[in-house]
mmCIF file of C-alpha atoms in Angstrom:
data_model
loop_
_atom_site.group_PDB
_atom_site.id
_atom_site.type_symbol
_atom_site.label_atom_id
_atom_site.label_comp_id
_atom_site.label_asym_id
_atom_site.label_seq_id
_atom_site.Cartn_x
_atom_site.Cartn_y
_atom_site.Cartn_z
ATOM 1 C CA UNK A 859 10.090 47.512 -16.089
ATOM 2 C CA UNK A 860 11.587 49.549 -13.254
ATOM 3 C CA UNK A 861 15.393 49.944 -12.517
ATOM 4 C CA UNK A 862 14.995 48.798 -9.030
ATOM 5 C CA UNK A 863 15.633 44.956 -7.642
ATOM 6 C CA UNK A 864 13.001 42.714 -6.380
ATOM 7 C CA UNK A 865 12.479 42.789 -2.901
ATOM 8 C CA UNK A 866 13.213 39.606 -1.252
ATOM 9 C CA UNK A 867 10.278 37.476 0.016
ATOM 10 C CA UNK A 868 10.338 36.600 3.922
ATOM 11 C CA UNK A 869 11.333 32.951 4.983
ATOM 12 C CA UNK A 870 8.441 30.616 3.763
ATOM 13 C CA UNK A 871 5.999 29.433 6.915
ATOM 14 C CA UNK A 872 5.075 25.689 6.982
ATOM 15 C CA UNK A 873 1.091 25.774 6.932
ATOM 16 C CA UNK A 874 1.231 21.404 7.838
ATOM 17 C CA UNK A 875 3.480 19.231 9.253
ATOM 18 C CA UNK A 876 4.233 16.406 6.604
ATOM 19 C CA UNK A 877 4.259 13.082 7.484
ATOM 20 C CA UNK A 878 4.158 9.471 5.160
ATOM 21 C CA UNK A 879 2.085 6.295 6.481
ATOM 22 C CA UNK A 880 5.267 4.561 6.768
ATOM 23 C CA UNK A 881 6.833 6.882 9.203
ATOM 24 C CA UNK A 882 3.893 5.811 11.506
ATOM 25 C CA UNK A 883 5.623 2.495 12.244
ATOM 26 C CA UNK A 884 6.096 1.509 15.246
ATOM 27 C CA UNK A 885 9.338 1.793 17.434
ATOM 28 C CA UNK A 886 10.832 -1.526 18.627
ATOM 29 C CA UNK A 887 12.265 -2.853 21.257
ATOM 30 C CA UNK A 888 14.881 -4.277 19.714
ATOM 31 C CA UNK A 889 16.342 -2.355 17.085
ATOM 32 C CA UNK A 890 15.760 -3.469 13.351
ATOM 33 C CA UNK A 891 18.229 -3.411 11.223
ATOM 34 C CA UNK A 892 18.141 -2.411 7.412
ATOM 35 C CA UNK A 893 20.887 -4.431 4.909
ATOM 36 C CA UNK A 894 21.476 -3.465 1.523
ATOM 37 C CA UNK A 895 20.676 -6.610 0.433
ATOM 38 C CA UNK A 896 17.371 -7.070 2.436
ATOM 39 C CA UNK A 897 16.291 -3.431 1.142
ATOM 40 C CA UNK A 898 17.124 -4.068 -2.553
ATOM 41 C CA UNK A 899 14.937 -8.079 -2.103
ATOM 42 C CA UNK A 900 12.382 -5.965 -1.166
ATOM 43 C CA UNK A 901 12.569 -3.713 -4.104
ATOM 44 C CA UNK A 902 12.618 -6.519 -6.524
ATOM 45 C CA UNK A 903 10.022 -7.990 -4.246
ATOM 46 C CA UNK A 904 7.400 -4.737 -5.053
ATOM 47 C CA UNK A 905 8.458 -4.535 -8.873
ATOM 48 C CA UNK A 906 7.806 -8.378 -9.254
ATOM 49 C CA UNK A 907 4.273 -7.826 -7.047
ATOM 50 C CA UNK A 908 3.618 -4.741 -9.917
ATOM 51 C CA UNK A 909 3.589 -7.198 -12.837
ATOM 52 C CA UNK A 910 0.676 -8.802 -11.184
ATOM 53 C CA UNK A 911 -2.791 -7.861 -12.167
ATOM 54 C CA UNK A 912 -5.646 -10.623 -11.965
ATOM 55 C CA UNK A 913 -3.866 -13.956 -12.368
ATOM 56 C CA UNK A 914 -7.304 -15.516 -13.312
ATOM 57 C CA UNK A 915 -7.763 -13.311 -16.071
ATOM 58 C CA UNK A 916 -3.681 -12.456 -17.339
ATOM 59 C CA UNK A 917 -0.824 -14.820 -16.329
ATOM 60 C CA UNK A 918 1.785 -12.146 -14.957
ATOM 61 C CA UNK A 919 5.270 -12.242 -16.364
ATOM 62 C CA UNK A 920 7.519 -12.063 -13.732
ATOM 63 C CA UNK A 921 11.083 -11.451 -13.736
ATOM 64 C CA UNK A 922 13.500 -14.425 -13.203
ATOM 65 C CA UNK A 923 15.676 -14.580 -10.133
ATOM 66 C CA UNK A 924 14.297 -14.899 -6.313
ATOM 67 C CA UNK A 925 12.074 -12.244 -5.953
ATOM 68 C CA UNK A 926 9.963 -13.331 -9.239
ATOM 69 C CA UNK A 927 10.241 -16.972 -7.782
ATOM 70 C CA UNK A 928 8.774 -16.073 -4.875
ATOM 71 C CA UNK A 929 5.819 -13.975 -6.004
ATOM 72 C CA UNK A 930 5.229 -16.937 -8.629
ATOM 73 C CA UNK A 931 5.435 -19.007 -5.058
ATOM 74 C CA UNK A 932 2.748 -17.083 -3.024
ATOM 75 C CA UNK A 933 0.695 -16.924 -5.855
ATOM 76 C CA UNK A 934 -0.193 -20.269 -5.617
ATOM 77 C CA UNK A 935 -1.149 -20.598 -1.964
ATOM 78 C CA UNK A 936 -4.777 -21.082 -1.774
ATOM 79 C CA UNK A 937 -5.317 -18.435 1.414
ATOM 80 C CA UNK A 938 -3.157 -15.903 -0.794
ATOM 81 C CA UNK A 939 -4.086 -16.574 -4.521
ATOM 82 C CA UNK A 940 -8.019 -15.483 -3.918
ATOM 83 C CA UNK A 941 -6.386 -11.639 -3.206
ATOM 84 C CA UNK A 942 -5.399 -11.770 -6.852
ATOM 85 C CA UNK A 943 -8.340 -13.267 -9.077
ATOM 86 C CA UNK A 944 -11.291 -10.947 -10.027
ATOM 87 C CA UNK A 945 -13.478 -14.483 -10.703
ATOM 88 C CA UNK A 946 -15.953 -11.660 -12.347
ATOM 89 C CA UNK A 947 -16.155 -9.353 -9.855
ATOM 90 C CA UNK A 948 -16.708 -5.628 -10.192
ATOM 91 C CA UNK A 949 -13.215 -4.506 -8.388
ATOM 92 C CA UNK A 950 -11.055 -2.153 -9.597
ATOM 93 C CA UNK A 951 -7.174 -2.384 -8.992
ATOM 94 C CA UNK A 952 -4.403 0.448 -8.194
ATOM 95 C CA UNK A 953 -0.885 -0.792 -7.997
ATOM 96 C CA UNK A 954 1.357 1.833 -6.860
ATOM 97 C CA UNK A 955 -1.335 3.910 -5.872
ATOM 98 C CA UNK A 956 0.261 7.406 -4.373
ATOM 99 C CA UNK A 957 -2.315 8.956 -1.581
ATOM 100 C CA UNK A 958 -2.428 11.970 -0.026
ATOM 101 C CA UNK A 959 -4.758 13.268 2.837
ATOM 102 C CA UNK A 960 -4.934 15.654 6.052
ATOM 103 C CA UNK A 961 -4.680 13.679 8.555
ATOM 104 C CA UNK A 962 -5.078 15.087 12.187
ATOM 105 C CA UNK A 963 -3.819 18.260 11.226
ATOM 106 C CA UNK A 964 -1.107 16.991 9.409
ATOM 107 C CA UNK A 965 -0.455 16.578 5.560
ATOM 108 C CA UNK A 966 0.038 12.607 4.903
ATOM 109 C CA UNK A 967 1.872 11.306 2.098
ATOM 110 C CA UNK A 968 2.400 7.565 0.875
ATOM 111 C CA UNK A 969 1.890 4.901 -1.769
ATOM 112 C CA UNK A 970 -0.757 1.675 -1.290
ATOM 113 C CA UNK A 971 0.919 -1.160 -2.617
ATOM 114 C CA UNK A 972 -1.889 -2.535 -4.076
ATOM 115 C CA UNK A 973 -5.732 -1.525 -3.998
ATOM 116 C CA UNK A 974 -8.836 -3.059 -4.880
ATOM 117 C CA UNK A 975 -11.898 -0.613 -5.154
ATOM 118 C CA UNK A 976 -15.148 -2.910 -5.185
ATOM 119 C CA UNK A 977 -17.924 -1.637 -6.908
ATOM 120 C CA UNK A 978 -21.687 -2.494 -6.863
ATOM 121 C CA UNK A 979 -23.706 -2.590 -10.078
ATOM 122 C CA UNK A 980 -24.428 1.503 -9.781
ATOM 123 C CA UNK A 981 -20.656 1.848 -9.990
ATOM 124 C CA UNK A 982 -20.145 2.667 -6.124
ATOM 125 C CA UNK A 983 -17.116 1.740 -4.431
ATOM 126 C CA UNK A 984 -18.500 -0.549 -1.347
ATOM 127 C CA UNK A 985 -15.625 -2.035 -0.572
ATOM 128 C CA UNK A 986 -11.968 -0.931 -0.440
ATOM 129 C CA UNK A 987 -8.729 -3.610 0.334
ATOM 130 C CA UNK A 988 -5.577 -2.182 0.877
ATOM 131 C CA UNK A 989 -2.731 -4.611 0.189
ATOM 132 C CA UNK A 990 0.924 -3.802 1.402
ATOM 133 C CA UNK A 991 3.885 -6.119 0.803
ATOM 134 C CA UNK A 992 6.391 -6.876 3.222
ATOM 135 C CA UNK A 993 9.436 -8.686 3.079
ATOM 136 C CA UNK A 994 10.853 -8.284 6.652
ATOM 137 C CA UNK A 995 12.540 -11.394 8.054
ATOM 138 C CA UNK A 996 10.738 -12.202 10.875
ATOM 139 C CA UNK A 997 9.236 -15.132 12.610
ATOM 140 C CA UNK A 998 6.493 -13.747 14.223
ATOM 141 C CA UNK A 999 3.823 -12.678 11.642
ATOM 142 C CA UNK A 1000 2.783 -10.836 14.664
ATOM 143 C CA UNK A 1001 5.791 -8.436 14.925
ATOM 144 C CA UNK A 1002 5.018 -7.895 11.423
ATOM 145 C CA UNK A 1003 1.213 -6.664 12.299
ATOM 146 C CA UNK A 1004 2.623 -4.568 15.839
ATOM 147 C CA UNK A 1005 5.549 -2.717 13.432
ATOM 148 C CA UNK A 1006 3.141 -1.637 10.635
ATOM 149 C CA UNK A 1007 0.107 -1.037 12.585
ATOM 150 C CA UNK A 1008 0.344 2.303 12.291
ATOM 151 C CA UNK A 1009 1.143 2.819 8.358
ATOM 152 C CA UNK A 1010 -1.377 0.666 7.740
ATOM 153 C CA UNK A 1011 -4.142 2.468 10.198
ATOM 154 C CA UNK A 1012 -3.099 5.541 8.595
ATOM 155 C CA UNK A 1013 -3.907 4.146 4.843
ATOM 156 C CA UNK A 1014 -7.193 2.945 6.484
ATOM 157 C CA UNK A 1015 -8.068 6.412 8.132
ATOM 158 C CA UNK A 1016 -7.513 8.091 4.069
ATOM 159 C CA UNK A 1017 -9.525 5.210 2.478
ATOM 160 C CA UNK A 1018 -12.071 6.172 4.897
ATOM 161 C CA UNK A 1019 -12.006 9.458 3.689
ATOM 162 C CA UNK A 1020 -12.010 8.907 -0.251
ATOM 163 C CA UNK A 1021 -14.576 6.548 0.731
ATOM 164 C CA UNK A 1022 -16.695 7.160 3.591
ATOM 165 C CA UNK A 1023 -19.471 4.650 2.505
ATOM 166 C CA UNK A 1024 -17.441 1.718 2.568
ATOM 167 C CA UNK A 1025 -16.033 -0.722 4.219
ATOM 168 C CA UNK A 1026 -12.165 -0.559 4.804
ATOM 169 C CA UNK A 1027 -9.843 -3.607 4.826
ATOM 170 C CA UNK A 1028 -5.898 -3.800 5.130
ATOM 171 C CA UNK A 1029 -3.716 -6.437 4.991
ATOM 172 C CA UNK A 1030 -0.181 -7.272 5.118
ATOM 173 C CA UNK A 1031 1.456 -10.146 2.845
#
């Protein structure tokens, strides 16, 4: 141990820009705005949506209150409810499923909703749906597609890195 101090270390140098899926969303025209209310729904909304595995395997318990009502709700539309049964399928699911790539020189940070990883019978992922939940209150389902276009493009453009022999899928509920 020497008597002298440390010497101090130079300001630290970036080596990426950061950037998260969801900051790829796209501006509006009109500006959206955020309430507290809206924000927490949508919380409870993702939490509720994280109890559910494969409702044709293991009835979810959902919390009471609206946002458990409502998953309970879209779980029985017939379009909807398919995107949550296995029916004896090889697919693996994710919920929550943090990701992080290089994308376009830039280091990209998020978290899929949910994910399904389909699998043939050697165990290879063939397929791969990314599911992200929404609870924006618009009209016009296709506002919903134009203002996440680009989150959900960028969780395609990682999935097709992970998995570069399958076929990517997104969708927004």
């Amino acid at each position: 141990k020497s008597g002298g101090t440390l010497p101090a270390l130079a300001a630290g140098v970036p080596r990426r820009e950061r950037a998260t899926p969801s900051g790829a969303k796209k501006k509006q025209s009109t500006p959206v705005t955020h309430s507290a209310g809206g924000m927490e729904f949508g919380s409870e909304v993702h939490a509720a949506f994280e109890k559910v595995g494969w409702v044709d395997e293991t009835p979810p318990t959902l919390p009471s209150g609206g946002a458990g009502s409502l998953v309970s709700s879209l779980l029985t539309i017939p379009n909807l409810r398919p995107l949550f049964e296995r029916n004896g399928r090889q697919i693996e699911l994710l919920r929550e499923q943090p990701v992080d790539a290089v994308l376009h020189g830039k280091w990209l940070s998020g978290v899929i909703d949910r994910l399904h990883l389909h699998r043939d019978e050697a165990g290879a992922v063939t397929r791969v749906e990314v599911i992200d939940f929404k609870t924006d209150a618009l009209d016009d389902p296709g506002l919903l597609v134009e203002r996440y276009s680009g989150q959900m493009n960028a969780y395609r453009e990682v999935m097709e890195l992970a998995y570069p022999e399958a076929k990517v899928t997104c969708g927004l509920l």
